Amino acid sequence: MPHAKTSSIKADDIQPIRRALISVSDKEGLIEFATALNDAGVELVSTGGTAKAIKEAGLPVKDVADLTGFPEMMDGRVKTLHPMVHGGLLAIRDDEDHMSSMEVHGIPRIDLLAVNLYPFEETVAKGADYDTAIENIDIGGPAMIRAASKNHAYVTVLVDGTDYEKVLAEITEHSGTTLKTRRALAHKAYARTAAYDAAISNWFATELEDDAPAYRALGGSLKQSLRYGENPHQKASFYVTGEKRPGVASAIQLQGKELSYNNINDTDAAFECVAEFDPETAPAVAIIKHANPCGIAMGESLADAYRKALKCDPVSAFGGIIALNQTLDEETAEEIAKIFTEVIIAPDADEKARKIIGAKKNLRLLVTGGLPDPRAPGLFVKTVAGGFLAQNRDNGVIDDLDLKVVTKREPTAREMADLKFAFRVCKHVKSNAIIYAKDGATVGIGAGQMSRVDSARIAARKSEDAAKEAGETDALTKGSVVASDAFFPFADGLLSAAEAGATAVIQPGGSMRDEEVIAAADKKGLTMVMTGMRHFRH
């Protein structure tokens, strides 16, 4: 394409607002905004339902069809895609050629554009079918937004109702807007259309089951500006994508200080972990520290599960994140309140529990209204220098796997239950991961080590420390089972687990030395189950 002509004309800082085109899907604040513009002497032009709402409020408004000379057609698909609209948005006011073209063709200038788009993200989140999703892709809106944003030297563009008040204040003071404001609004507008297109393209990728589209776009809306990032010298913000998945992004914070970057990251890890445990089966509690579990347990009650989870590593639990798979109740709240905790996240909390936690003014309490589905697909993204990695969420669930007993001894029913429990936990522990579990609770966790043997040893050592803290003589790992997130490349890791007192092992298998590891397990009288699925987590 030929290059566009470059203009050296400098627009005035203050640009007057005499005509506004308003076309909004979300009509919150619309009438107040339109009323204030009308009171300021601004001519209102609008479309469809927006024009109807403005007229019903008793305000004068010109239909965009009167501007273009064409009626809305094709079920509203074509209404603003017209030179009378785009010429009015794109014309450089100080360019003689542009002004001459406007005069010759009778194109009126549009000084302010207020548009928010068809609710595509919300429509998809509600589970709409393919055709309904397609019909909620806005065409004219993004086109107008991009035109007005490009010409922000002269045109004010609004895509967010929270900016109405700021623009009205400038109009009141200056009868127009400042260049600084128009630039900021143009920036937001381009970001909005980019996020909108990202949502559409990613929806298409999901619908087409395309795991590696030629272009991958990411977008989100600002939920929270954070005081700092992972460390105080790093700046950070929290964005949400609109994905319909209960968790920290959609949670309601009932009380406590503002969440930090690390709080959000750890709380997400905690809630995703506890969601592995069906609340219909048993209450479950996960305690997380630095994105790693330091104790997870099921119990007869939430309070029982919490006490069992805390016993695994009470030292690390101090200042941790606690996630529950059921409604926080009074007894559990009383137990949690005994030590310093940063965040509690649960599907809900009853009134008595809220009152107890309310006495801890800095403790954040989040309720989500439900649990995320561990089987649901999703996208996981990690940045690297010069790009990013994208993969499907790890939605493998042990109940869906074909488990194979590979040793001479079969696991007992208790061992099999604990093996499945331990492997669920393993999925949420940083690699290399070794998990000891007994009676539906973790009793030793080794995480994030370069050597699997070291993970096994660290888990055993922490189990010994926890036993001393609990006043017990034997390590908690005695009589436990052990899970590994990946295969044992040598028998040494398995032998370390046997030395710690484990009687059963669950691991993916697939090593060239599987037979050697199986033989070692048989020699020690262990039972071993292979899952065929690895759960690396980096």
CSV table of C-alpha atoms in Angstrom, one decimal, residues 138-310:
chain,number,residue,atom,x,y,z
A,138,ASP,CA,-18.7,-5.8,16.8
A,139,ILE,CA,-17.5,-4.5,13.4
A,140,GLY,CA,-18.6,-0.8,13.2
A,141,GLY,CA,-17.6,-0.1,16.8
A,142,PRO,CA,-13.9,-1.1,16.5
A,143,ALA,CA,-13.7,0.7,13.1
A,144,MET,CA,-14.9,4.0,14.6
A,145,ILE,CA,-12.7,3.6,17.7
A,146,ARG,CA,-9.6,3.1,15.6
A,147,ALA,CA,-10.5,6.0,13.3
A,148,ALA,CA,-11.1,8.4,16.2
A,149,SER,CA,-8.0,7.2,18.1
A,150,LYS,CA,-5.8,7.8,15.1
A,151,ASN,CA,-7.1,11.3,14.8
A,152,HIS,CA,-6.9,11.9,18.6
A,153,ALA,CA,-5.1,15.3,17.9
A,154,TYR,CA,-8.7,16.5,17.2
A,155,VAL,CA,-11.1,13.8,18.3
A,156,THR,CA,-11.9,12.6,21.8
A,157,VAL,CA,-12.6,8.9,22.0
A,158,LEU,CA,-14.3,7.1,24.9
A,159,VAL,CA,-14.5,3.3,25.3
A,160,ASP,CA,-15.0,3.2,29.1
A,161,GLY,CA,-17.8,4.8,31.1
A,162,THR,CA,-15.5,5.5,34.0
A,163,ASP,CA,-13.9,8.2,31.8
A,164,TYR,CA,-17.2,10.2,31.3
A,165,GLU,CA,-16.7,12.3,34.4
A,166,LYS,CA,-13.1,13.3,33.5
A,167,VAL,CA,-14.1,14.4,30.0
A,168,LEU,CA,-17.2,16.3,31.2
A,169,ALA,CA,-15.0,18.2,33.7
A,170,GLU,CA,-12.7,19.3,30.9
A,171,ILE,CA,-15.6,20.3,28.7
A,172,THR,CA,-17.0,22.4,31.5
A,173,GLU,CA,-13.7,24.1,32.1
A,174,HIS,CA,-12.4,24.5,28.5
A,175,SER,CA,-15.5,23.8,26.2
A,176,GLY,CA,-13.3,21.0,24.9
A,177,THR,CA,-10.6,18.5,25.9
A,178,THR,CA,-6.8,18.7,26.3
A,179,LEU,CA,-4.3,16.9,24.1
A,180,LYS,CA,-3.0,15.0,27.1
A,181,THR,CA,-6.4,13.6,27.8
A,182,ARG,CA,-7.1,12.7,24.2
A,183,ARG,CA,-3.8,10.9,24.0
A,184,ALA,CA,-4.5,8.9,27.1
A,185,LEU,CA,-8.0,8.0,25.9
A,186,ALA,CA,-6.6,6.9,22.5
A,187,HIS,CA,-4.1,4.7,24.2
A,188,LYS,CA,-6.9,3.1,26.2
A,189,ALA,CA,-9.1,2.7,23.1
A,190,TYR,CA,-6.4,0.9,21.1
A,191,ALA,CA,-5.8,-1.4,24.0
A,192,ARG,CA,-9.5,-2.1,24.3
A,193,THR,CA,-9.8,-3.1,20.6
A,194,ALA,CA,-6.7,-5.2,20.9
A,195,ALA,CA,-8.1,-7.1,23.9
A,196,TYR,CA,-11.4,-7.5,22.1
A,197,ASP,CA,-9.7,-9.0,19.0
A,198,ALA,CA,-7.6,-11.2,21.2
A,199,ALA,CA,-10.7,-12.6,22.9
A,200,ILE,CA,-12.2,-13.3,19.5
A,201,SER,CA,-9.1,-14.9,18.0
A,202,ASN,CA,-8.6,-17.1,21.0
A,203,TRP,CA,-12.2,-18.2,21.0
A,204,PHE,CA,-11.8,-19.2,17.3
A,205,ALA,CA,-8.6,-21.1,18.2
A,206,THR,CA,-10.6,-23.0,20.8
A,207,GLU,CA,-13.5,-23.7,18.5
A,208,LEU,CA,-11.2,-24.9,15.8
A,209,GLU,CA,-9.1,-26.9,18.2
A,210,ASP,CA,-6.0,-25.1,16.9
A,211,ASP,CA,-3.3,-25.4,19.5
A,212,ALA,CA,-0.8,-23.5,17.5
A,213,PRO,CA,-2.4,-20.6,15.7
A,214,ALA,CA,-0.1,-18.6,13.4
A,215,TYR,CA,-0.7,-15.5,15.6
A,216,ARG,CA,-1.5,-15.6,19.3
A,217,ALA,CA,-2.9,-12.5,20.9
A,218,LEU,CA,-3.3,-11.8,24.6
A,219,GLY,CA,-5.6,-9.2,26.2
A,220,GLY,CA,-7.2,-8.3,29.4
A,221,SER,CA,-8.7,-5.5,31.4
A,222,LEU,CA,-7.1,-3.9,34.4
A,223,LYS,CA,-8.5,-5.2,37.7
A,224,GLN,CA,-6.0,-3.7,40.1
A,225,SER,CA,-2.9,-1.6,40.0
A,226,LEU,CA,-0.5,-3.2,42.5
A,227,ARG,CA,1.9,-1.4,44.9
A,228,TYR,CA,4.8,-3.4,43.4
A,229,GLY,CA,5.5,-6.7,41.8
A,230,GLU,CA,7.4,-9.8,43.0
A,231,ASN,CA,9.9,-7.4,44.6
A,232,PRO,CA,9.5,-3.8,45.7
A,233,HIS,CA,11.6,-2.5,42.8
A,234,GLN,CA,9.3,-4.1,40.2
A,235,LYS,CA,6.1,-2.4,39.0
A,236,ALA,CA,3.0,-4.6,38.5
A,237,SER,CA,-0.7,-4.7,37.6
A,238,PHE,CA,-3.4,-7.3,37.7
A,239,TYR,CA,-5.4,-7.9,34.5
A,240,VAL,CA,-8.4,-10.2,34.0
A,241,THR,CA,-9.3,-12.0,30.7
A,242,GLY,CA,-13.0,-12.6,31.4
A,243,GLU,CA,-12.5,-16.4,31.5
A,244,LYS,CA,-15.4,-18.0,33.3
A,245,ARG,CA,-13.3,-19.8,35.9
A,246,PRO,CA,-13.9,-19.3,39.7
A,247,GLY,CA,-10.7,-18.1,41.3
A,248,VAL,CA,-8.7,-15.1,42.5
A,249,ALA,CA,-9.6,-13.1,39.3
A,250,SER,CA,-13.3,-13.4,39.9
A,251,ALA,CA,-13.4,-13.5,43.7
A,252,ILE,CA,-15.1,-11.0,45.9
A,253,GLN,CA,-12.7,-9.7,48.6
A,254,LEU,CA,-14.8,-9.4,51.8
A,255,GLN,CA,-12.1,-7.8,54.0
A,256,GLY,CA,-8.4,-7.3,54.5
A,257,LYS,CA,-5.6,-5.3,53.0
A,258,GLU,CA,-5.2,-5.0,49.2
A,259,LEU,CA,-3.8,-8.1,47.6
A,260,SER,CA,-0.2,-7.9,46.5
A,261,TYR,CA,1.4,-9.5,43.4
A,262,ASN,CA,2.7,-12.5,45.4
A,263,ASN,CA,-0.7,-12.8,47.2
A,264,ILE,CA,-2.5,-13.1,43.9
A,265,ASN,CA,0.0,-15.6,42.5
A,266,ASP,CA,0.0,-17.8,45.6
A,267,THR,CA,-3.8,-17.6,46.1
A,268,ASP,CA,-4.4,-18.7,42.5
A,269,ALA,CA,-2.0,-21.7,43.2
A,270,ALA,CA,-3.8,-22.6,46.4
A,271,PHE,CA,-7.3,-22.5,44.9
A,272,GLU,CA,-6.4,-24.4,41.8
A,273,CYS,CA,-4.8,-27.0,44.1
A,274,VAL,CA,-7.7,-27.5,46.5
A,275,ALA,CA,-10.1,-27.7,43.5
A,276,GLU,CA,-8.6,-31.1,42.7
A,277,PHE,CA,-10.6,-32.4,45.7
A,278,ASP,CA,-14.3,-32.9,45.1
A,279,PRO,CA,-16.2,-31.2,47.9
A,280,GLU,CA,-18.9,-33.8,47.6
A,281,THR,CA,-16.3,-36.5,48.5
A,282,ALA,CA,-14.7,-34.8,51.5
A,283,PRO,CA,-13.7,-31.4,52.9
A,284,ALA,CA,-10.2,-30.4,51.8
A,285,VAL,CA,-7.7,-27.7,52.7
A,286,ALA,CA,-4.5,-26.5,51.0
A,287,ILE,CA,-1.9,-24.3,52.6
A,288,ILE,CA,0.4,-22.6,50.2
A,289,LYS,CA,3.7,-20.7,50.6
A,290,HIS,CA,5.6,-19.2,47.7
A,291,ALA,CA,3.3,-21.0,45.2
A,292,ASN,CA,4.1,-24.4,46.7
A,293,PRO,CA,1.9,-26.5,49.0
A,294,CYS,CA,3.3,-26.9,52.5
A,295,GLY,CA,0.3,-28.9,53.6
A,296,ILE,CA,-2.8,-30.4,52.0
A,297,ALA,CA,-5.4,-32.7,53.6
A,298,MET,CA,-8.9,-34.1,53.5
A,299,GLY,CA,-10.8,-34.6,56.7
A,300,GLU,CA,-14.1,-35.4,58.4
A,301,SER,CA,-14.7,-31.6,58.5
A,302,LEU,CA,-12.9,-28.5,57.2
A,303,ALA,CA,-11.4,-27.9,60.6
A,304,ASP,CA,-10.1,-31.5,60.7
A,305,ALA,CA,-8.6,-31.1,57.3
A,306,TYR,CA,-7.0,-27.8,58.3
A,307,ARG,CA,-5.4,-29.3,61.4
A,308,LYS,CA,-4.0,-32.3,59.3
A,309,ALA,CA,-2.7,-29.9,56.6
A,310,LEU,CA,-1.1,-27.7,59.2
